[in-house]
Amino acid sequence: MDYVNGAGKKLSVSGAVKSGATKNADGSVSTGNADNNSLHSLGYGKAVSTLIGGGGDDTYHLWSKANVVEKAGGGIDTLISHVETSKLPDHVENLTLQGVDTRFGFGNALDNILTANDVGSELDGGLGDDVLVAGKGIDTIVLRKGEGSDAVYNFNVAQDNVRLSGFGYHDFAELKARMTQTGADVTIALSDDQRVVLRDTQVEALSAKNFELELDRSKLKLTFEENFDKLVTQSQGGFWRTDWGNGGTNDNYRPGEVGAYVNDTFSSASKLLGVNPFSIDNGVLAITAKPAGDLSSLLNGSSYTTGVLSTKDAFSQKFGYFEIRATLPEGKGFLPAFWLKSADGRWPPELDVVEAVGDRSDTIYMSSHTAATGTHTMQSQTTHVDSSEPHTYGMNWTKDSLVWYIDGVEVARYKSPSDATAEFYMMINLAVGGSWPGAPDATTGTGQFKVDYVRVYANSDTESYTSKGETFYLDDSVPHTQGTFGDDLLTGGAGADVMDGRAGHDKMFGGAGNDTMAGGAGNDLLDGGTGADDMAGGDGDDTYYVDNAGDRVSEYYNNGKGGYDKVFASVDYTLTANVEDLTLIGNARSGTGTEQDNILTANDLGNTLRGLGGHDTLYGGRGDDLLDGGAGNDKLYGGAGNDTMIGGDGYDTLYGGDGNDIIDGGAHNDMLYGDAGNDKLYGGPGNDTLSGGYDADFMAGGQGDDFYYVDHVGDVIEELFGEGYDRVRSSVDYTLSDNVEELQLVGPAITGIGNAQNNTLYGNENNNRLYGGGGDDVMNAGLGNDLLDGGTGADRMTGGDGDDTYYVDNVRDTVIEFYNGGAGGYDKVFASVDYTLSANVEDLVLTGTAIRGNGNADNNVITGNDQDNILNGGDGNDTLYGGAGNDTLYGGNGWNTLYGGSGNDTLYGGSGNDTLIGDDGDDQLVGSGGDDRLIGGDGNDVLNGGVGADRMEGGDGDDIYYVDNARDTVTEYFHAGLGGRDKVFASIDYVLGEQVEDLTLIGNAVRATGNALDNFIVGNKWNNGIDGGAGNDRLTGGGGADTFLFSGVSGNDVITDFDGDDRIDLRGWFADGAVDMKKLSIVNGDHGAIVSMEGHGSIELLGVMANQLSVKSWGMITHS
């Protein structure tokens, strides 16, 4: 069968079982397959079995506790339970209760089908849009606000009921107004977004008995309250007595119990036991039951000590609402109880507000006992709670009915016992053992029944209550009630009562009528009830309840003795003088303060709170509130809802809370916090602080120096021109809006961007990206590897620790880096203008039209652009890259490396041992001081190592070298003929290396020697010795008396300027050293004399005739 839930969705039951049943009884693991499986946990032993479903529609049968494991999407699965309480495991869709022992069924977050048994069940679908199927018994359907729209099938109007929690319904008339007949079904609109559908039901067939609603506290009046700030016994003037006994020695002890009721004065055989089962911790009473140990022999064999409290002889009441807020203990053998006994000594009757059995303390028992028929009879109901948490347990006792409540929601109802005719007093105890809970076992240990408070209220049927020996009748027979000098509880009737609390901390309830109430000294509570009441608290910290527009509250300063006073108003209300605190309750909409310092608190309806004068604190509720602080330094808290908040005059602090709020600080220096929601914040005049909080907010500081907190990318800031110096602290990437001057990044924020003004930007510990935009900006990046770009304008940029990158585009830009023990990192500047690196910045890259780039005392890397750059490394061991363009690079001091790049570059190494690399183009490389390395690269380069032992490599092209040190080296490679024709200018005696063609002596050099190539060798003004070596060389002596030397490997050489004192040394032609001049041939050629010898080369002397030569016998030829 298919079902349809309250949201209109069809829900399916599991398919038929295809695989045989797998039964598990010993704690082992049973695993299904891809079919529709049937898996059973039989529960023969104590071990917990594990049932694992497969991919089909699996059915799990639980006869005992078991772990059920089902994967998401693994079919439509069903749990069939035979245990008392069952909650659907994750990913299991449906639950069916079977057998007489099952009682409570709970769904999960899926859309479930829950089916009751035939003896009475409580079904709670939980989250999701569920289907709840009633059975033949008396069933309860539990619905909570916010847990989906459910549908109920087989609902029997004659016996079944629906429990509504959190919806705020107190009577059936309210609920019936929300009902609609839709065909055969009844649809109840529980809230704007939640409904329940009762299938096959008629609206007119439903009645109040079909619904368990919330307690209407507005119809109750407090008569007793114990908050357990301390335990005050009757002997100390309080309400509680601590009875003791065991083995049936008092009427609070059931036969079979093994716990002895004791207190701190209990003794046995004149021996003080020193056991106190009562303790107070932060306003919570604990009754502790623990093993008696060696004390058992002094307790008639009782194995546990425990405690009981009662208000017998101190407080009792006939009819009313009795409530306890408590946490129940867990452990086999424990039986905590809060119950009522008749003050006239009869038993039965007895009324049990809450009882539980310790090993299943999540099952709550609510009972009444009577002897009206002549014999003891009892009626009892159960429900389920999460006993690990505190709950309120209450019972409303009227003439006709007993109605039980848990956490303010009805859970059970019976007729009142007809023999419950007297006042009843209260009992709180923690029993141990007995036939019902059973004896404790080895797992029990120590247990605590924790009680937060006990309260008693009068209802419309309450006739009387007795407090500390004085009986109060709630009717019109006592129009004037006067208290004592102690702590009194005064209650009026339907008439115009007059009450005087006198001294003490009194509680006064006027009831109906126009009452007059005077609290007197002490911290009093005054509640006039219906009617226009006059209430005067007197000295002390007083509390008023106002429920009529005609109520009047009077407080006087009395030299400060008037105390701190509070009003709870269920109507619109304005505080009177000398009353400090106002809280709206009920249907009140408006609350107004005084000229004093007030606290105003809204309810959940959407209120208007106005502080007026004084330094006020205003708290909004869950509705859409208007909060106006007025004059004074106020604090406003919006709470939930879409609130409007106005600070007014004074130095105010405003918190929006949840919702989309509008917050206006007003005049002076205010602090505005939007919190959750899309808020609008207006600072107004003054130096304001604005924080939008979560979500996308709008913030406008107005006039004054404002401070903004930004935490969402959707935050918007509006500032107008001339409205002061404004700052932003942002935890997200952010761009300053117009007319905001300062930005500080915090938290995970990375990027900060300025505007057209003169901004100050601060980074954080992350790797930030700061962009100044227009204006003269100041930027401080802080920790991390940051990027700083000041934009247009003269900017001041400080990177801080880390490897930072700067962009400079204005000659007045300033970059600041500190050494900071080396933590300053490796920093780089990209400059589109001529730029000199500041201290502690290592790297410079020229961009755009920048021409000049200068380093500092650090080891710099400087990179040019496509322009004709001039780069200077300065001090330090620098690396310079010229890039494109005809660049000039100066290494400066230190051991530098210079790369010319493309273009015809000029490189100056400086004083250190430098490396100069020309790269492409016709470059000039000058080493200056130090032992330098010069590499010409492509192009016709000039290489001058300067002083020092230099290494020079010309590379491709026609290169020129300058040699001035005997340890200078020149390297040329053949390189497939691309090496070009290379020349050396030597200021020292020099021998050409391989692949270098030409040599010219300069300076004081005297001797020049060629190589195997066809060399051009040129002397200087001195008397040079020139040896062309192998190859066909062209030799020029220059000025001076030069000697040209030839050897056996000489080729066909040419001397261009043989004259005067020049000589030709031919001894190298004669291998044996003997000069045989007869072998020489000297003839005139086309251009001059030619000297030759068979087997050797020749020498052509340009412009010189043979007859001008003089041949010496020792192998010399001179010019005659």
Short mmCIF file of C-alpha atoms in Angstrom, two decimals, residues 84-367:
data_model
loop_
_atom_site.label_atom_id
_atom_site.label_comp_id
_atom_site.label_asym_id
_atom_site.label_seq_id
_atom_site.Cartn_x
_atom_site.Cartn_y
_atom_site.Cartn_z
CA GLU A 84 9.32 -1.19 24.25
CA THR A 85 11.07 1.79 22.61
CA SER A 86 12.35 1.88 19.04
CA LYS A 87 14.02 4.62 17.00
CA LEU A 88 14.61 4.16 13.30
CA PRO A 89 18.32 3.81 12.43
CA ASP A 90 19.81 5.98 9.68
CA HIS A 91 18.66 5.19 6.12
CA VAL A 92 15.76 2.93 7.27
CA GLU A 93 12.46 4.36 6.10
CA ASN A 94 9.62 2.59 7.94
CA LEU A 95 8.85 1.37 11.46
CA THR A 96 6.14 -1.06 12.57
CA LEU A 97 5.41 -1.76 16.25
CA GLN A 98 4.17 -5.29 17.04
CA GLY A 99 3.28 -7.15 20.21
CA VAL A 100 1.98 -6.10 23.60
CA ASP A 101 5.34 -4.91 24.93
CA THR A 102 5.97 -2.25 22.31
CA ARG A 103 4.95 1.29 23.22
CA PHE A 104 7.07 4.07 21.71
CA GLY A 105 8.14 4.54 18.09
CA PHE A 106 10.45 7.30 16.79
CA GLY A 107 11.32 8.18 13.22
CA ASN A 108 14.50 9.67 11.77
CA ALA A 109 15.27 12.55 9.39
CA LEU A 110 13.77 10.72 6.38
CA ASP A 111 10.13 10.75 5.30
CA ASN A 112 8.98 7.78 7.38
CA ILE A 113 5.95 5.51 7.70
CA LEU A 114 5.37 4.65 11.38
CA THR A 115 2.69 2.06 12.23
CA ALA A 116 1.26 1.52 15.71
CA ASN A 117 0.53 -1.84 17.34
CA ASP A 118 -2.96 -2.92 18.39
CA VAL A 119 -2.64 -2.23 22.15
CA GLY A 120 -1.76 1.48 22.13
CA SER A 121 1.33 3.29 20.88
CA GLU A 122 3.01 6.67 20.93
CA LEU A 123 4.33 7.62 17.47
CA ASP A 124 6.83 10.45 16.94
CA GLY A 125 7.94 10.91 13.34
CA GLY A 126 10.62 13.50 14.10
CA LEU A 127 12.14 15.37 11.18
CA GLY A 128 10.83 14.79 7.69
CA ASP A 129 7.32 14.70 6.24
CA ASP A 130 6.00 11.47 7.73
CA VAL A 131 3.01 9.13 7.64
CA LEU A 132 1.73 7.91 11.03
CA VAL A 133 -0.66 4.95 11.01
CA ALA A 134 -2.75 4.42 14.14
CA GLY A 135 -3.71 0.96 15.38
CA LYS A 136 -6.60 -0.53 17.30
CA GLY A 137 -5.41 0.73 20.68
CA ILE A 138 -5.38 4.21 22.15
CA ASP A 139 -2.64 5.96 20.19
CA THR A 140 -0.86 9.28 20.64
CA ILE A 141 0.58 11.13 17.65
CA VAL A 142 3.44 13.51 18.61
CA LEU A 143 4.02 16.58 16.42
CA ARG A 144 6.66 19.21 17.07
CA LYS A 145 7.14 22.60 15.49
CA GLY A 146 9.69 22.58 12.68
CA GLU A 147 9.61 18.81 12.14
CA GLY A 148 7.72 18.59 8.87
CA SER A 149 4.17 18.12 7.60
CA ASP A 150 2.77 14.71 8.50
CA ALA A 151 -0.33 12.71 7.63
CA VAL A 152 -2.21 10.44 10.08
CA TYR A 153 -4.09 7.35 8.91
CA ASN A 154 -6.72 5.30 10.84
CA PHE A 155 -7.19 8.13 13.37
CA ASN A 156 -9.99 7.12 15.78
CA VAL A 157 -11.70 10.24 17.12
CA ALA A 158 -13.20 8.18 19.92
CA GLN A 159 -9.87 7.39 21.55
CA ASP A 160 -6.76 8.70 19.73
CA ASN A 161 -5.13 12.05 20.34
CA VAL A 162 -2.55 14.39 18.80
CA ARG A 163 0.14 16.00 21.00
CA LEU A 164 1.25 19.44 19.74
CA SER A 165 4.55 20.84 21.03
CA GLY A 166 5.98 24.27 20.33
CA PHE A 167 3.06 25.68 18.34
CA GLY A 168 1.63 27.80 21.18
CA TYR A 169 -1.91 26.38 21.22
CA HIS A 170 -3.59 26.41 24.64
CA ASP A 171 -7.22 25.56 23.90
CA PHE A 172 -9.18 23.67 21.28
CA ALA A 173 -10.93 26.79 19.95
CA GLU A 174 -7.61 28.24 18.78
CA LEU A 175 -6.77 25.01 17.01
CA LYS A 176 -10.17 24.47 15.44
CA ALA A 177 -9.90 27.86 13.73
CA ARG A 178 -6.91 26.42 11.84
CA MET A 179 -8.81 23.37 10.55
CA THR A 180 -10.04 22.91 6.99
CA GLN A 181 -12.17 20.09 5.61
CA THR A 182 -10.57 18.89 2.36
CA GLY A 183 -12.72 16.12 0.95
CA ALA A 184 -12.61 13.24 3.39
CA ASP A 185 -9.60 14.67 5.24
CA VAL A 186 -9.00 17.37 7.83
CA THR A 187 -6.03 19.66 7.24
CA ILE A 188 -4.74 21.63 10.24
CA ALA A 189 -2.42 24.56 9.44
CA LEU A 190 -0.24 24.30 12.54
CA SER A 191 1.97 27.22 11.39
CA ASP A 192 2.68 29.14 8.23
CA ASP A 193 4.91 26.35 6.87
CA GLN A 194 3.75 23.22 8.70
CA ARG A 195 0.52 21.24 8.66
CA VAL A 196 -0.93 17.87 9.58
CA VAL A 197 -3.55 15.93 7.61
CA LEU A 198 -5.96 13.59 9.40
CA ARG A 199 -7.12 11.13 6.76
CA ASP A 200 -10.79 10.08 6.63
CA THR A 201 -11.74 12.43 9.46
CA GLN A 202 -14.38 15.13 9.80
CA VAL A 203 -13.77 18.48 11.51
CA GLU A 204 -17.01 18.30 13.47
CA ALA A 205 -16.08 14.88 14.84
CA LEU A 206 -12.99 16.27 16.53
CA SER A 207 -13.07 17.61 20.07
CA ALA A 208 -10.70 18.90 22.76
CA LYS A 209 -10.11 15.34 24.03
CA ASN A 210 -8.35 14.51 20.73
CA PHE A 211 -5.56 17.05 21.34
CA GLU A 212 -2.88 17.43 23.98
CA LEU A 213 -1.96 21.14 24.01
CA GLU A 214 0.41 23.45 25.87
CA LEU A 215 -0.13 24.71 29.39
CA ASP A 216 -1.73 28.16 29.61
CA ARG A 217 0.30 29.75 32.38
CA SER A 218 -1.56 33.06 32.07
CA LYS A 219 -4.39 31.48 34.09
CA LEU A 220 -2.12 30.43 36.95
CA LYS A 221 -0.94 32.35 40.01
CA LEU A 222 2.25 31.41 41.83
CA THR A 223 1.72 30.27 45.44
CA PHE A 224 4.98 28.43 46.16
CA GLU A 225 8.49 28.63 44.70
CA GLU A 226 11.71 26.86 45.69
CA ASN A 227 14.79 27.47 43.51
CA PHE A 228 17.23 25.63 45.79
CA ASP A 229 19.81 28.34 46.07
CA LYS A 230 20.28 26.58 49.36
CA LEU A 231 18.33 23.88 51.21
CA VAL A 232 16.47 25.45 54.14
CA THR A 233 14.76 22.87 56.35
CA GLN A 234 11.73 23.49 58.54
CA SER A 235 13.92 23.61 61.62
CA GLN A 236 15.77 26.48 59.96
CA GLY A 237 12.56 28.35 59.03
CA GLY A 238 12.14 26.79 55.61
CA PHE A 239 9.54 24.52 54.01
CA TRP A 240 11.34 21.16 53.81
CA ARG A 241 11.57 18.34 56.27
CA THR A 242 14.04 15.48 55.87
CA ASP A 243 12.41 12.30 57.09
CA TRP A 244 14.44 9.20 57.84
CA GLY A 245 13.88 5.51 58.40
CA ASN A 246 14.12 2.09 56.81
CA GLY A 247 12.47 -1.32 56.77
CA GLY A 248 9.01 0.25 56.98
CA THR A 249 9.81 2.57 59.91
CA ASN A 250 7.95 5.46 58.30
CA ASP A 251 5.04 5.79 55.90
CA ASN A 252 7.28 6.93 53.03
CA TYR A 253 9.06 3.61 52.88
CA ARG A 254 7.73 0.75 50.78
CA PRO A 255 8.38 -2.82 51.91
CA GLY A 256 11.18 -4.42 49.95
CA GLU A 257 13.20 -1.24 49.52
CA VAL A 258 16.90 -1.53 50.32
CA GLY A 259 17.62 2.18 50.70
CA ALA A 260 17.58 3.86 54.10
CA TYR A 261 16.35 7.47 54.18
CA VAL A 262 18.85 9.52 56.18
CA ASN A 263 20.00 13.08 56.73
CA ASP A 264 23.14 14.67 58.11
CA THR A 265 21.89 14.24 61.70
CA PHE A 266 20.85 10.61 61.38
CA SER A 267 22.40 8.33 63.99
CA SER A 268 22.10 4.69 65.01
CA ALA A 269 22.92 3.42 68.47
CA SER A 270 24.16 6.91 69.36
CA LYS A 271 26.56 6.76 66.41
CA LEU A 272 26.35 9.70 64.01
CA LEU A 273 26.56 8.27 60.50
CA GLY A 274 27.80 11.47 58.88
CA VAL A 275 25.96 10.76 55.64
CA ASN A 276 24.14 13.64 53.94
CA PRO A 277 22.24 12.65 50.77
CA PHE A 278 21.36 16.30 50.04
CA SER A 279 23.69 18.73 48.26
CA ILE A 280 23.35 21.99 46.32
CA ASP A 281 25.44 22.86 43.24
CA ASN A 282 24.77 26.11 41.39
CA GLY A 283 21.11 26.22 42.34
CA VAL A 284 20.41 22.51 41.75
CA LEU A 285 19.50 20.14 44.56
CA ALA A 286 20.88 16.60 44.31
CA ILE A 287 19.43 13.69 46.27
CA THR A 288 22.17 11.05 46.17
CA ALA A 289 21.63 7.32 46.61
CA LYS A 290 24.83 5.37 47.16
CA PRO A 291 25.95 2.03 48.56
CA ALA A 292 25.98 2.01 52.39
CA GLY A 293 29.07 -0.16 52.63
CA ASP A 294 30.13 -0.74 56.25
CA LEU A 295 27.18 1.35 57.48
CA SER A 296 24.70 -1.33 56.41
CA SER A 297 24.85 -3.02 59.80
CA LEU A 298 23.71 0.22 61.42
CA LEU A 299 20.79 0.54 58.98
CA ASN A 300 18.97 -2.73 59.66
CA GLY A 301 20.73 -4.28 56.68
CA SER A 302 19.87 -1.58 54.15
CA SER A 303 22.48 -1.65 51.41
CA TYR A 304 21.95 1.98 50.24
CA THR A 305 21.58 5.41 51.83
CA THR A 306 19.27 7.92 50.16
CA GLY A 307 17.00 10.87 50.94
CA VAL A 308 13.42 12.13 51.02
CA LEU A 309 12.04 15.67 51.31
CA SER A 310 8.50 16.79 52.04
CA THR A 311 6.56 19.98 52.79
CA LYS A 312 4.40 18.24 55.36
CA ASP A 313 3.28 20.74 58.03
CA ALA A 314 4.84 23.62 56.07
CA PHE A 315 3.02 23.88 52.75
CA SER A 316 -0.04 22.22 51.28
CA GLN A 317 -2.67 23.20 48.72
CA LYS A 318 -6.04 22.03 47.48
CA PHE A 319 -6.17 22.05 43.68
CA GLY A 320 -3.56 23.79 41.51
CA TYR A 321 -0.61 23.18 39.24
CA PHE A 322 2.40 21.41 40.79
CA GLU A 323 5.68 21.42 38.81
CA ILE A 324 9.24 20.18 39.23
CA ARG A 325 12.22 20.65 36.91
CA ALA A 326 14.52 17.70 37.32
CA THR A 327 17.01 15.27 35.81
CA LEU A 328 16.28 11.62 36.54
CA PRO A 329 18.94 9.10 37.58
CA GLU A 330 19.71 5.98 35.58
CA GLY A 331 20.55 2.66 37.21
CA LYS A 332 18.79 -0.59 38.05
CA GLY A 333 16.86 -0.35 41.32
CA PHE A 334 16.41 3.44 41.38
CA LEU A 335 12.91 4.92 41.65
CA PRO A 336 12.85 8.77 41.66
CA ALA A 337 9.46 10.36 42.41
CA PHE A 338 7.70 13.70 42.87
CA TRP A 339 4.30 13.05 44.43
CA LEU A 340 1.51 14.49 46.58
CA LYS A 341 -0.02 13.16 49.80
CA SER A 342 -3.15 14.24 51.64
CA ALA A 343 -2.48 16.63 54.52
CA ASP A 344 -5.26 15.01 56.58
CA GLY A 345 -3.20 11.81 56.92
CA ARG A 346 -5.38 9.54 54.74
CA TRP A 347 -3.81 7.14 52.21
CA PRO A 348 -5.00 6.67 49.56
CA PRO A 349 -5.55 9.15 47.92
CA GLU A 350 -2.12 9.85 46.34
CA LEU A 351 -1.18 11.88 43.23
CA ASP A 352 2.10 11.01 41.45
CA VAL A 353 3.41 13.83 39.25
CA VAL A 354 6.39 11.85 37.93
CA GLU A 355 7.97 8.47 38.63
CA ALA A 356 10.53 6.47 36.67
CA VAL A 357 12.30 3.13 36.95
CA GLY A 358 16.05 3.61 36.84
CA ASP A 359 17.11 1.04 34.25
CA ARG A 360 14.57 2.48 31.81
CA SER A 361 14.35 6.03 33.12
CA ASP A 362 13.25 7.34 29.72
CA THR A 363 9.77 5.90 30.42
CA ILE A 364 7.78 8.29 32.63
CA TYR A 365 4.89 7.09 34.86
CA MET A 366 2.04 9.41 35.88
CA SER A 367 -0.49 7.97 38.34
#
